[in-house]
């Protein structure tokens, strides 16, 4: 119940919180609290969470599409209207800020690819870049309100840790999708797979049958190229060229789901080797658009990018660069947040400098098809600083981790232009960024980003000397189909001192 003194604190719109608590109390009759202090903390958490939402304050956030209050896709309020957040560069740093802003203890898991369903509204935020100390999501860098090139299936989401003192009806246990165990299909069972509803044998919705039982579709939640690649491999149809969450090939009304929660690493031989909810117990948990199911288009050809880690080892070095020469890079958020604070507070900021770990990165296409941007040319972005179109926002990421696996610095390259920089003898260059040319990486060609290019660095000005891990990854979000992704990253030892940096012992790995 809400006391009179509570209503003075909650004020106008927040009385709705009291009404909500009252409704829960009346509906469930008995609510479990360990103490009066627990109840007060729960009230404070709800007030913290709903204050900005109910008052419709700029930058308020909420979670939608989940089964519980602490999970779902993120929506943010701007100009009095709600909008989605794109999953480009979305990771645990940004997700943890969301959970803390909402008053939850922290982030349990971040999600991409519309795990809780496709975005229901316009995208307000794209290419979010947070350092972890921000109090709210709007304190992070991003492209600008409404500036994005995202599809509905690219919604960012999160699963937060539930509050310790949450209101829990004693008679009604809460079963969270995150708590549903996931297993490979048991070795004594057989998961049959087929494609249906397509225009040819290499496309359609994915249907499965456990031990020869009823055929049904697969829930679309989180369905990506990783899962689609496994399906194509199992059916002997090559590689996945597209992964869809759609009803184009027939949805729930045609084929009811019999499998959910699919998560693949990408190199499994069969879909049964991936993780799923326990289908043998009839556990099916689907979010988002209830008509959408998992679908795929397969192809026998695909690109396969490989990072040239020797080039990274040979070219890595430190440079102290005046901020005067970094204005174009700063427009693309290529330096740490501290640099923008200096720019704001110091009238002589142009004469300050930043220490940069610079290196050359090359991506070689060892596949049997050209690597092409996943967006149409009409969606490419023109950059005045570089005087050419950028076709991919997230083609590569540059991250530095400490020996405990915590990210301590990262490069932020806003977008990329793809071209054939070098090709093997006898291979003609096809793609060129200049003069609004077509972009991509041809078979047996490489796209080389030299260390003297803008944003080809990690800002290490505030990094403490020591031993770290440097990770350079290409196509890190698996947005473009490839044969496999196990050679898309170079993972190296980084020795950083006050006077020099050395990158060594690089190995190929996964983004």
Tab-separated table of C-alpha atoms in Angstrom:
chain	number	residue	atom	x	y	z
A	1	UNK	CA	0.000	0.000	0.000
A	2	UNK	CA	1.155	3.592	-0.537
A	3	UNK	CA	1.364	5.884	2.464
A	4	UNK	CA	0.617	9.615	2.395
A	5	UNK	CA	4.305	10.477	2.721
A	6	UNK	CA	5.037	8.212	-0.234
A	7	UNK	CA	2.626	10.136	-2.416
A	8	UNK	CA	4.441	13.360	-1.585
A	9	UNK	CA	7.643	11.819	-2.876
A	10	UNK	CA	6.149	10.245	-5.952
A	11	UNK	CA	4.284	13.389	-7.011
A	12	UNK	CA	1.955	13.670	-9.977
A	13	UNK	CA	2.668	11.014	-12.607
A	14	UNK	CA	4.421	8.646	-10.217
A	15	UNK	CA	1.212	7.845	-8.403
A	16	UNK	CA	0.729	5.354	-11.231
A	17	UNK	CA	3.505	3.311	-9.651
A	18	UNK	CA	1.529	3.163	-6.426
A	19	UNK	CA	-1.555	2.040	-8.299
A	20	UNK	CA	0.509	-0.633	-10.016
A	21	UNK	CA	1.849	-1.917	-6.709
A	22	UNK	CA	-1.666	-1.878	-5.258
A	23	UNK	CA	-2.990	-3.896	-8.198
A	24	UNK	CA	-0.231	-6.462	-7.768
A	25	UNK	CA	-0.949	-6.676	-4.069
A	26	UNK	CA	-4.667	-7.237	-4.587
A	27	UNK	CA	-4.211	-9.702	-7.435
A	28	UNK	CA	-1.648	-11.900	-5.743
A	29	UNK	CA	-2.921	-11.505	-2.186
A	30	UNK	CA	0.415	-12.504	-0.651
A	31	UNK	CA	3.726	-10.902	-1.626
A	32	UNK	CA	6.962	-12.100	-0.140
A	33	UNK	CA	9.402	-9.576	1.406
A	34	UNK	CA	12.210	-10.429	3.761
A	35	UNK	CA	11.798	-7.188	5.718
A	36	UNK	CA	10.259	-3.745	5.700
A	37	UNK	CA	13.593	-2.423	4.453
A	38	UNK	CA	13.305	-4.760	1.442
A	39	UNK	CA	9.921	-3.284	0.640
A	40	UNK	CA	11.321	0.242	0.847
A	41	UNK	CA	14.221	-0.642	-1.423
A	42	UNK	CA	11.811	-2.164	-3.912
A	43	UNK	CA	9.748	1.014	-3.876
A	44	UNK	CA	12.862	3.143	-4.448
A	45	UNK	CA	13.901	0.912	-7.344
A	46	UNK	CA	10.517	1.242	-9.021
A	47	UNK	CA	10.528	5.004	-8.506
A	48	UNK	CA	14.010	5.203	-10.032
A	49	UNK	CA	12.962	3.089	-12.959
A	50	UNK	CA	9.678	4.806	-13.807
A	51	UNK	CA	10.461	8.450	-12.999
A	52	UNK	CA	11.786	9.403	-16.423
A	53	UNK	CA	9.363	7.106	-18.254
A	54	UNK	CA	6.187	8.404	-16.634
A	55	UNK	CA	7.303	12.028	-16.869
A	56	UNK	CA	8.305	11.424	-20.508
A	57	UNK	CA	11.736	12.896	-19.956
A	58	UNK	CA	14.267	13.013	-22.781
A	59	UNK	CA	16.508	9.942	-22.771
A	60	UNK	CA	14.194	7.656	-20.807
A	61	UNK	CA	14.577	3.985	-21.692
A	62	UNK	CA	12.433	0.877	-21.378
A	63	UNK	CA	12.551	-2.814	-22.289
A	64	UNK	CA	9.928	-4.312	-24.609
A	65	UNK	CA	9.146	-7.763	-25.960
A	66	UNK	CA	10.445	-9.782	-23.008
A	67	UNK	CA	8.536	-12.060	-20.682
A	68	UNK	CA	9.661	-10.087	-17.621
A	69	UNK	CA	10.448	-6.487	-16.676
A	70	UNK	CA	14.215	-7.058	-16.734
A	71	UNK	CA	14.566	-8.342	-20.325
A	72	UNK	CA	13.672	-7.167	-23.807
A	73	UNK	CA	14.690	-4.948	-26.696
A	74	UNK	CA	15.712	-1.420	-25.700
A	75	UNK	CA	13.631	1.613	-26.598
A	76	UNK	CA	14.660	5.203	-25.888
A	77	UNK	CA	12.510	8.335	-25.662
A	78	UNK	CA	13.396	11.315	-27.869
A	79	UNK	CA	11.180	14.315	-28.632
A	80	UNK	CA	8.327	12.571	-26.827
A	81	UNK	CA	8.469	9.474	-29.074
A	82	UNK	CA	9.864	6.021	-28.443
A	83	UNK	CA	12.409	4.471	-30.784
A	84	UNK	CA	14.622	1.405	-30.975
A	85	UNK	CA	18.383	0.970	-30.561
A	86	UNK	CA	20.390	-0.693	-33.347
A	87	UNK	CA	22.732	-3.574	-32.524
A	88	UNK	CA	25.711	-2.195	-34.490
A	89	UNK	CA	28.639	-2.249	-32.006
A	90	UNK	CA	26.238	-3.325	-29.253
A	91	UNK	CA	28.002	-5.281	-26.513
A	92	UNK	CA	28.156	-5.841	-22.764
A	93	UNK	CA	29.382	-2.310	-21.978
A	94	UNK	CA	26.289	-0.625	-23.393
A	95	UNK	CA	23.963	-3.331	-22.069
A	96	UNK	CA	25.255	-2.957	-18.512
A	97	UNK	CA	24.585	0.794	-18.604
A	98	UNK	CA	20.980	0.069	-19.651
A	99	UNK	CA	20.465	-2.294	-16.724
A	100	UNK	CA	21.969	0.113	-14.210
A	101	UNK	CA	19.934	3.009	-15.587
A	102	UNK	CA	16.780	0.951	-15.065
A	103	UNK	CA	17.758	0.175	-11.480
A	104	UNK	CA	18.707	-3.477	-11.958
A	105	UNK	CA	21.878	-4.939	-10.379
A	106	UNK	CA	23.653	-5.447	-13.703
A	107	UNK	CA	23.689	-7.114	-17.087
A	108	UNK	CA	23.259	-10.847	-17.401
A	109	UNK	CA	23.404	-11.045	-21.185
A	110	UNK	CA	23.215	-8.722	-24.170
A	111	UNK	CA	21.279	-9.697	-27.291
A	112	UNK	CA	21.402	-8.788	-30.965
A	113	UNK	CA	19.509	-9.569	-34.165
A	114	UNK	CA	16.092	-8.814	-32.674
A	115	UNK	CA	16.261	-11.598	-30.097
A	116	UNK	CA	13.039	-10.274	-28.524
A	117	UNK	CA	11.451	-9.633	-31.895
A	118	UNK	CA	12.075	-7.050	-34.633
A	119	UNK	CA	12.093	-3.358	-33.784
A	120	UNK	CA	8.544	-2.043	-33.518
A	121	UNK	CA	9.455	1.618	-34.051
A	122	UNK	CA	12.002	3.761	-35.836
A	123	UNK	CA	15.640	3.490	-34.778
A	124	UNK	CA	16.708	6.440	-32.667
A	125	UNK	CA	20.256	5.302	-31.875
A	126	UNK	CA	22.949	3.546	-33.917
A	127	UNK	CA	26.667	2.832	-33.429
A	128	UNK	CA	26.561	3.380	-29.689
A	129	UNK	CA	30.002	3.794	-28.139
A	130	UNK	CA	30.116	3.690	-24.349
A	131	UNK	CA	33.171	3.435	-22.101
A	132	UNK	CA	31.316	2.032	-19.096
A	133	UNK	CA	31.291	4.952	-16.669
A	134	UNK	CA	28.250	6.666	-18.189
A	135	UNK	CA	25.166	7.007	-15.988
A	136	UNK	CA	22.655	6.886	-18.827
A	137	UNK	CA	22.604	5.576	-22.375
A	138	UNK	CA	22.260	9.075	-23.841
A	139	UNK	CA	25.626	9.982	-22.288
A	140	UNK	CA	27.347	7.659	-24.778
A	141	UNK	CA	28.452	8.620	-28.274
A	142	UNK	CA	26.192	7.646	-31.170
A	143	UNK	CA	25.536	8.706	-34.744
A	144	UNK	CA	22.828	11.233	-33.918
A	145	UNK	CA	19.120	10.943	-33.233
A	146	UNK	CA	17.481	8.956	-36.025
A	147	UNK	CA	20.668	8.591	-38.097
A	148	UNK	CA	20.964	4.906	-38.937
A	149	UNK	CA	20.964	2.326	-41.696
A	150	UNK	CA	19.404	-0.500	-39.686
A	151	UNK	CA	16.731	-3.062	-40.489
A	152	UNK	CA	13.992	-4.092	-38.017
A	153	UNK	CA	15.817	-7.363	-37.341
A	154	UNK	CA	18.828	-5.475	-35.917
A	155	UNK	CA	17.212	-4.507	-32.624
A	156	UNK	CA	19.510	-4.480	-29.585
A	157	UNK	CA	18.333	-6.076	-26.365
A	158	UNK	CA	19.414	-7.119	-22.910
A	159	UNK	CA	18.674	-9.540	-20.087
A	160	UNK	CA	19.408	-7.883	-16.735
A	161	UNK	CA	19.865	-9.558	-13.382
A	162	UNK	CA	16.520	-9.385	-11.575
A	163	UNK	CA	16.390	-7.234	-8.438
A	164	UNK	CA	17.127	-9.147	-5.252
A	165	UNK	CA	14.089	-7.694	-3.529
A	166	UNK	CA	11.658	-7.946	-6.418
A	167	UNK	CA	7.970	-8.472	-5.722
A	168	UNK	CA	7.490	-12.253	-5.984
A	169	UNK	CA	4.008	-13.746	-5.597
A	170	UNK	CA	4.391	-16.758	-3.310
A	171	UNK	CA	1.928	-18.908	-5.202
A	172	UNK	CA	3.173	-18.119	-8.712
A	173	UNK	CA	6.717	-19.195	-9.644
A	174	UNK	CA	8.383	-17.065	-12.307
A	175	UNK	CA	9.938	-18.953	-15.215
A	176	UNK	CA	12.234	-16.758	-17.294
A	177	UNK	CA	13.257	-17.567	-20.837
A	178	UNK	CA	16.849	-16.915	-19.746
A	179	UNK	CA	16.466	-19.623	-17.079
A	180	UNK	CA	15.208	-22.237	-19.524
A	181	UNK	CA	18.098	-24.678	-19.906
A	182	UNK	CA	19.530	-25.234	-23.374
A	183	UNK	CA	21.115	-28.456	-24.578
A	184	UNK	CA	22.215	-30.112	-27.789
A	185	UNK	CA	19.670	-32.676	-28.980
A	186	UNK	CA	20.337	-35.917	-27.053
A	187	UNK	CA	22.556	-38.421	-28.868
A	188	UNK	CA	19.752	-40.998	-28.716
A	189	UNK	CA	17.418	-38.609	-30.518
A	190	UNK	CA	17.488	-37.538	-34.144
A	191	UNK	CA	16.664	-34.054	-35.403
A	192	UNK	CA	15.614	-34.063	-39.047
A	193	UNK	CA	15.809	-30.792	-40.986
A	194	UNK	CA	14.224	-29.595	-44.228
A	195	UNK	CA	13.359	-26.370	-46.078
A	196	UNK	CA	9.792	-25.601	-47.132
A	197	UNK	CA	7.896	-22.804	-48.861
A	198	UNK	CA	10.773	-21.572	-51.029
A	199	UNK	CA	10.941	-20.964	-54.748
A	200	UNK	CA	13.743	-23.522	-55.076
A	201	UNK	CA	15.337	-26.273	-53.004
A	202	UNK	CA	17.986	-23.936	-51.583
A	203	UNK	CA	15.615	-21.572	-49.755
A	204	UNK	CA	12.623	-21.589	-47.445
A	205	UNK	CA	11.518	-21.702	-43.834
A	206	UNK	CA	13.424	-24.145	-41.666
A	207	UNK	CA	11.379	-27.099	-40.436
A	208	UNK	CA	12.526	-29.790	-38.038
A	209	UNK	CA	11.244	-33.114	-36.765
A	210	UNK	CA	12.410	-34.791	-33.570
A	211	UNK	CA	12.661	-38.571	-33.913
A	212	UNK	CA	10.353	-38.583	-36.939
A	213	UNK	CA	7.558	-36.804	-35.114
A	214	UNK	CA	5.514	-33.825	-36.244
A	215	UNK	CA	7.292	-31.401	-38.562
A	216	UNK	CA	7.295	-27.799	-37.434
A	217	UNK	CA	9.115	-24.506	-37.785
A	218	UNK	CA	11.870	-22.956	-35.653
A	219	UNK	CA	11.286	-19.819	-33.553
A	220	UNK	CA	12.880	-16.789	-35.188
A	221	UNK	CA	14.251	-15.286	-31.956
A	222	UNK	CA	17.960	-14.547	-32.452
A	223	UNK	CA	18.102	-16.486	-35.731
A	224	UNK	CA	21.249	-15.418	-37.582
A	225	UNK	CA	23.769	-16.468	-40.207
A	226	UNK	CA	25.487	-18.684	-37.629
A	227	UNK	CA	22.449	-20.946	-37.276
A	228	UNK	CA	21.609	-20.679	-40.980
A	229	UNK	CA	25.118	-21.809	-41.953
A	230	UNK	CA	24.674	-25.000	-39.934
A	231	UNK	CA	21.357	-25.756	-41.631
A	232	UNK	CA	22.829	-25.324	-45.120
A	233	UNK	CA	25.822	-27.475	-44.203
A	234	UNK	CA	23.613	-30.251	-42.826
A	235	UNK	CA	21.458	-30.273	-45.974
A	236	UNK	CA	24.499	-30.319	-48.286
A	237	UNK	CA	23.515	-26.963	-49.775
A	238	UNK	CA	26.792	-25.134	-49.220
A	239	UNK	CA	26.703	-21.981	-47.113
A	240	UNK	CA	24.048	-19.568	-45.894
A	241	UNK	CA	23.834	-16.413	-47.969
A	242	UNK	CA	20.856	-14.983	-46.054
A	243	UNK	CA	19.198	-15.645	-42.705
A	244	UNK	CA	15.665	-14.343	-42.175
A	245	UNK	CA	13.149	-13.850	-39.384
A	246	UNK	CA	10.086	-13.752	-41.594
A	247	UNK	CA	6.766	-15.239	-42.666
A	248	UNK	CA	7.601	-14.801	-46.366
A	249	UNK	CA	7.962	-18.574	-46.778
A	250	UNK	CA	5.025	-19.258	-44.464
A	251	UNK	CA	4.749	-18.450	-40.766
A	252	UNK	CA	3.022	-19.749	-37.650
A	253	UNK	CA	-0.275	-20.200	-39.465
A	254	UNK	CA	1.389	-22.658	-41.864
A	255	UNK	CA	3.907	-24.362	-39.596
A	256	UNK	CA	3.741	-24.262	-35.800
A	257	UNK	CA	7.148	-24.052	-34.052
A	258	UNK	CA	8.536	-27.204	-32.466
A	259	UNK	CA	11.989	-25.791	-31.593
A	260	UNK	CA	13.114	-22.573	-29.882
A	261	UNK	CA	16.158	-20.946	-28.315
A	262	UNK	CA	18.528	-22.086	-31.065
A	263	UNK	CA	22.120	-20.905	-30.564
A	264	UNK	CA	24.933	-22.104	-32.813
A	265	UNK	CA	28.643	-21.381	-32.753
A	266	UNK	CA	28.582	-21.719	-36.539
A	267	UNK	CA	30.919	-24.645	-37.161
A	268	UNK	CA	28.562	-27.440	-36.035
A	269	UNK	CA	27.869	-30.295	-38.451
A	270	UNK	CA	24.162	-30.503	-37.678
A	271	UNK	CA	21.532	-28.271	-36.101
A	272	UNK	CA	21.150	-30.908	-33.383
A	273	UNK	CA	24.669	-30.044	-32.175
A	274	UNK	CA	23.599	-26.471	-31.353
A	275	UNK	CA	21.945	-25.389	-28.114
A	276	UNK	CA	18.136	-25.323	-27.915
A	277	UNK	CA	15.362	-25.352	-25.373
A	278	UNK	CA	14.508	-28.915	-24.404
A	279	UNK	CA	12.217	-29.927	-27.287
A	280	UNK	CA	11.782	-33.438	-25.860
A	281	UNK	CA	9.947	-31.845	-22.906
A	282	UNK	CA	7.834	-29.686	-25.187
A	283	UNK	CA	9.469	-26.412	-24.073
A	284	UNK	CA	8.804	-23.766	-26.745
A	285	UNK	CA	9.437	-20.095	-25.958
A	286	UNK	CA	9.024	-17.571	-28.798
A	287	UNK	CA	9.158	-13.773	-28.517
A	288	UNK	CA	8.583	-10.956	-30.975
A	289	UNK	CA	6.346	-11.241	-34.022
A	290	UNK	CA	4.404	-14.433	-33.542
A	291	UNK	CA	4.080	-14.954	-37.280
A	292	UNK	CA	7.819	-14.900	-38.009
A	293	UNK	CA	9.852	-18.098	-38.156
A	294	UNK	CA	13.450	-18.969	-39.035
A	295	UNK	CA	14.258	-19.047	-42.759
A	296	UNK	CA	17.360	-19.295	-44.917
A	297	UNK	CA	18.747	-18.990	-48.439
A	298	UNK	CA	21.716	-21.255	-49.178
A	299	UNK	CA	24.409	-20.990	-51.852
A	300	UNK	CA	27.396	-23.062	-52.904
A	301	UNK	CA	29.728	-20.077	-53.061
A	302	UNK	CA	30.698	-17.618	-50.322
A	303	UNK	CA	33.526	-15.260	-49.400
A	304	UNK	CA	35.942	-16.091	-46.603
A	305	UNK	CA	37.925	-13.233	-45.058
A	306	UNK	CA	41.217	-13.852	-43.258
A	307	UNK	CA	43.074	-11.308	-41.111
A	308	UNK	CA	46.726	-10.774	-42.054
A	309	UNK	CA	48.137	-10.863	-38.523
A	310	UNK	CA	51.763	-10.639	-39.691
A	311	UNK	CA	51.020	-7.155	-41.038
A	312	UNK	CA	49.708	-6.131	-37.618
A	313	UNK	CA	52.814	-7.409	-35.826
A	314	UNK	CA	55.184	-5.679	-38.234
A	315	UNK	CA	53.493	-2.261	-38.312
A	316	UNK	CA	52.234	-1.683	-34.754
A	317	UNK	CA	53.762	1.388	-33.125
A	318	UNK	CA	52.954	4.365	-30.896
A	319	UNK	CA	52.389	7.920	-32.042
A	320	UNK	CA	51.664	11.056	-30.012
A	321	UNK	CA	49.349	12.986	-32.315
A	322	UNK	CA	48.178	16.580	-31.781
A	323	UNK	CA	44.424	16.909	-31.568
A	324	UNK	CA	44.673	19.662	-34.171
A	325	UNK	CA	45.383	16.935	-36.740
A	326	UNK	CA	42.563	14.710	-35.521
A	327	UNK	CA	39.512	16.875	-36.093
A	328	UNK	CA	38.165	14.701	-38.895
A	329	UNK	CA	38.746	11.575	-36.800
A	330	UNK	CA	37.044	13.166	-33.811
A	331	UNK	CA	33.957	13.795	-35.917
A	332	UNK	CA	33.772	10.011	-36.338
A	333	UNK	CA	34.247	9.307	-32.600
A	334	UNK	CA	37.654	7.699	-33.158
A	335	UNK	CA	39.185	8.766	-29.830
A	336	UNK	CA	38.415	8.095	-26.187
A	337	UNK	CA	35.719	10.058	-24.366
A	338	UNK	CA	38.339	11.989	-22.403
A	339	UNK	CA	39.401	13.712	-25.633
A	340	UNK	CA	35.903	15.127	-26.099
A	341	UNK	CA	35.891	16.377	-22.511
A	342	UNK	CA	39.167	18.180	-23.216
A	343	UNK	CA	37.682	19.618	-26.404
A	344	UNK	CA	34.712	20.917	-24.436
A	345	UNK	CA	36.562	22.304	-21.410
A	346	UNK	CA	39.960	23.439	-22.687
A	347	UNK	CA	40.041	26.408	-25.122
A	348	UNK	CA	43.536	25.302	-26.186
A	349	UNK	CA	42.522	21.702	-26.855
A	350	UNK	CA	43.971	21.761	-30.382
A	351	UNK	CA	47.474	21.821	-28.907
A	352	UNK	CA	46.908	18.821	-26.681
A	353	UNK	CA	47.903	15.400	-27.962
A	354	UNK	CA	46.660	11.816	-27.757
A	355	UNK	CA	48.776	8.668	-27.673
A	356	UNK	CA	47.701	6.209	-30.350
A	357	UNK	CA	48.539	2.560	-30.982
A	358	UNK	CA	48.622	2.475	-34.774
A	359	UNK	CA	48.845	-0.512	-37.110
A	360	UNK	CA	48.054	-1.678	-40.615
A	361	UNK	CA	45.189	-4.151	-40.979
A	362	UNK	CA	44.571	-6.226	-44.086
A	363	UNK	CA	41.613	-8.494	-44.894
A	364	UNK	CA	42.229	-11.183	-47.526
A	365	UNK	CA	39.322	-12.865	-49.328
A	366	UNK	CA	40.221	-16.560	-49.537
A	367	UNK	CA	36.707	-17.678	-50.501
A	368	UNK	CA	35.101	-18.475	-53.863
A	369	UNK	CA	32.812	-15.415	-54.032
A	370	UNK	CA	33.316	-11.664	-53.696
A	371	UNK	CA	32.772	-10.068	-50.300
A	372	UNK	CA	30.090	-7.417	-50.745
A	373	UNK	CA	28.493	-4.939	-48.313
A	374	UNK	CA	25.172	-6.193	-47.027
A	375	UNK	CA	23.453	-2.849	-47.706
A	376	UNK	CA	22.425	-1.451	-51.058
A	377	UNK	CA	24.493	1.345	-52.583
A	378	UNK	CA	21.652	3.806	-52.039
A	379	UNK	CA	22.112	3.287	-48.277
A	380	UNK	CA	25.836	3.999	-48.211
A	381	UNK	CA	26.955	7.088	-46.322
A	382	UNK	CA	28.967	9.918	-47.841
A	383	UNK	CA	31.847	11.178	-45.684
A	384	UNK	CA	33.050	14.668	-46.461
A	385	UNK	CA	36.302	14.204	-44.543
A	386	UNK	CA	37.382	11.291	-46.694
A	387	UNK	CA	35.495	12.279	-49.855
A	388	UNK	CA	34.065	8.844	-50.571
A	389	UNK	CA	31.146	6.604	-49.606
A	390	UNK	CA	31.369	4.265	-46.623
A	391	UNK	CA	29.492	1.055	-47.299
A	392	UNK	CA	29.786	-0.677	-43.893
A	393	UNK	CA	29.503	0.878	-40.467
A	394	UNK	CA	31.091	-2.018	-38.599
A	395	UNK	CA	33.607	-3.862	-40.743
A	396	UNK	CA	36.366	-4.088	-38.118
A	397	UNK	CA	36.785	-3.618	-34.374
A	398	UNK	CA	39.998	-2.901	-32.458
A	399	UNK	CA	39.910	-3.866	-28.765
A	400	UNK	CA	42.434	-4.121	-25.932
A	401	UNK	CA	41.723	-6.427	-22.968
A	402	UNK	CA	43.562	-6.889	-19.708
A	403	UNK	CA	44.658	-10.367	-18.645
A	404	UNK	CA	41.328	-10.874	-16.841
A	405	UNK	CA	39.453	-10.437	-20.110
A	406	UNK	CA	38.076	-6.982	-19.304
A	407	UNK	CA	38.034	-4.485	-22.165
A	408	UNK	CA	40.181	-1.487	-21.225
A	409	UNK	CA	40.437	0.365	-24.561
A	410	UNK	CA	38.882	0.175	-27.972
A	411	UNK	CA	39.214	1.763	-31.352
A	412	UNK	CA	36.049	3.188	-32.825
A	413	UNK	CA	36.101	3.380	-36.583
A	414	UNK	CA	32.722	4.757	-37.623
A	415	UNK	CA	32.540	3.114	-41.033
A	416	UNK	CA	34.550	1.627	-43.829
A	417	UNK	CA	35.081	1.778	-47.554
A	418	UNK	CA	35.832	-1.624	-49.114
A	419	UNK	CA	38.096	-1.952	-52.139
A	420	UNK	CA	40.708	-4.170	-53.783
A	421	UNK	CA	43.991	-2.748	-52.506
A	422	UNK	CA	46.187	-5.681	-53.551
A	423	UNK	CA	45.467	-8.775	-55.664
A	424	UNK	CA	47.354	-11.929	-56.533
A	425	UNK	CA	49.136	-11.955	-59.926
A	426	UNK	CA	46.655	-12.341	-62.763
A	427	UNK	CA	43.684	-11.091	-60.732
A	428	UNK	CA	42.276	-7.758	-61.893
A	429	UNK	CA	41.087	-5.225	-59.320
A	430	UNK	CA	37.324	-4.797	-59.473
A	431	UNK	CA	36.350	-2.542	-56.557
A	432	UNK	CA	37.485	1.028	-55.888
A	433	UNK	CA	36.298	3.612	-53.367
A	434	UNK	CA	37.222	6.595	-55.532
A	435	UNK	CA	34.731	8.355	-57.804
A	436	UNK	CA	31.714	6.709	-56.146
A	437	UNK	CA	32.900	3.343	-57.366
A	438	UNK	CA	31.471	-0.037	-56.478
A	439	UNK	CA	32.761	-1.538	-53.240
A	440	UNK	CA	33.758	-4.989	-52.094
A	441	UNK	CA	36.716	-7.377	-51.893
A	442	UNK	CA	37.300	-9.684	-54.863
A	443	UNK	CA	38.385	-13.306	-54.666
A	444	UNK	CA	42.160	-13.505	-53.999
A	445	UNK	CA	42.354	-9.785	-53.248
A	446	UNK	CA	42.854	-7.901	-49.995
A	447	UNK	CA	41.592	-4.641	-48.574
A	448	UNK	CA	44.461	-2.916	-46.757
A	449	UNK	CA	43.982	-0.159	-44.176
A	450	UNK	CA	47.376	1.491	-43.718
A	451	UNK	CA	48.414	2.743	-40.291
A	452	UNK	CA	48.568	6.346	-41.549
A	453	UNK	CA	44.820	6.429	-42.247
A	454	UNK	CA	42.401	8.154	-39.900
A	455	UNK	CA	40.986	5.960	-37.134
A	456	UNK	CA	43.399	3.116	-37.858
A	457	UNK	CA	44.350	3.059	-34.197
A	458	UNK	CA	43.373	2.552	-30.574
A	459	UNK	CA	43.564	5.576	-28.276
A	460	UNK	CA	45.787	4.368	-25.391
A	461	UNK	CA	46.435	7.757	-23.765
A	462	UNK	CA	44.971	6.632	-20.448
A	463	UNK	CA	46.176	3.015	-20.590
A	464	UNK	CA	48.486	1.961	-17.755
A	465	UNK	CA	51.757	0.320	-18.956
A	466	UNK	CA	51.575	-3.450	-18.786
A	467	UNK	CA	50.780	-6.628	-20.705
A	468	UNK	CA	47.479	-6.859	-22.574
A	469	UNK	CA	45.637	-8.693	-25.345
A	470	UNK	CA	44.975	-6.904	-28.636
A	471	UNK	CA	42.098	-8.219	-30.741
A	472	UNK	CA	41.534	-7.092	-34.337
A	473	UNK	CA	38.309	-8.508	-35.804
A	474	UNK	CA	36.717	-8.134	-39.238
A	475	UNK	CA	33.034	-8.651	-40.001
A	476	UNK	CA	32.713	-8.992	-36.201
A	477	UNK	CA	28.925	-8.975	-36.055
A	478	UNK	CA	28.528	-11.644	-38.738
A	479	UNK	CA	26.405	-9.299	-40.858
A	480	UNK	CA	27.879	-10.603	-44.142
A	481	UNK	CA	27.745	-14.324	-44.937
A	482	UNK	CA	31.066	-16.174	-45.069
A	483	UNK	CA	32.222	-19.776	-45.298
A	484	UNK	CA	33.264	-19.592	-41.650
A	485	UNK	CA	34.253	-16.971	-39.091
A	486	UNK	CA	37.051	-18.796	-37.287
A	487	UNK	CA	39.757	-16.797	-39.090
A	488	UNK	CA	38.149	-13.364	-38.835
A	489	UNK	CA	40.170	-12.153	-35.854
A	490	UNK	CA	43.809	-11.706	-34.901
A	491	UNK	CA	44.375	-12.197	-31.159
A	492	UNK	CA	47.785	-10.925	-30.079
A	493	UNK	CA	49.912	-10.208	-27.027
A	494	UNK	CA	50.455	-6.492	-26.468
A	495	UNK	CA	53.375	-5.199	-24.416
A	496	UNK	CA	52.774	-1.536	-23.643
A	497	UNK	CA	55.313	0.734	-21.939
A	498	UNK	CA	55.744	4.476	-21.548
A	499	UNK	CA	58.072	4.543	-24.555
A	500	UNK	CA	57.038	1.783	-26.957
A	501	UNK	CA	54.498	-0.919	-27.758
A	502	UNK	CA	55.082	-4.362	-29.189
A	503	UNK	CA	52.482	-6.693	-30.720
A	504	UNK	CA	53.509	-10.334	-30.929
A	505	UNK	CA	52.366	-13.969	-30.838
A	506	UNK	CA	49.281	-13.276	-32.952
A	507	UNK	CA	46.913	-16.149	-33.718
A	508	UNK	CA	43.816	-16.404	-35.855
A	509	UNK	CA	40.564	-16.714	-33.974
A	510	UNK	CA	36.915	-15.804	-33.906
A	511	UNK	CA	35.501	-12.274	-33.404
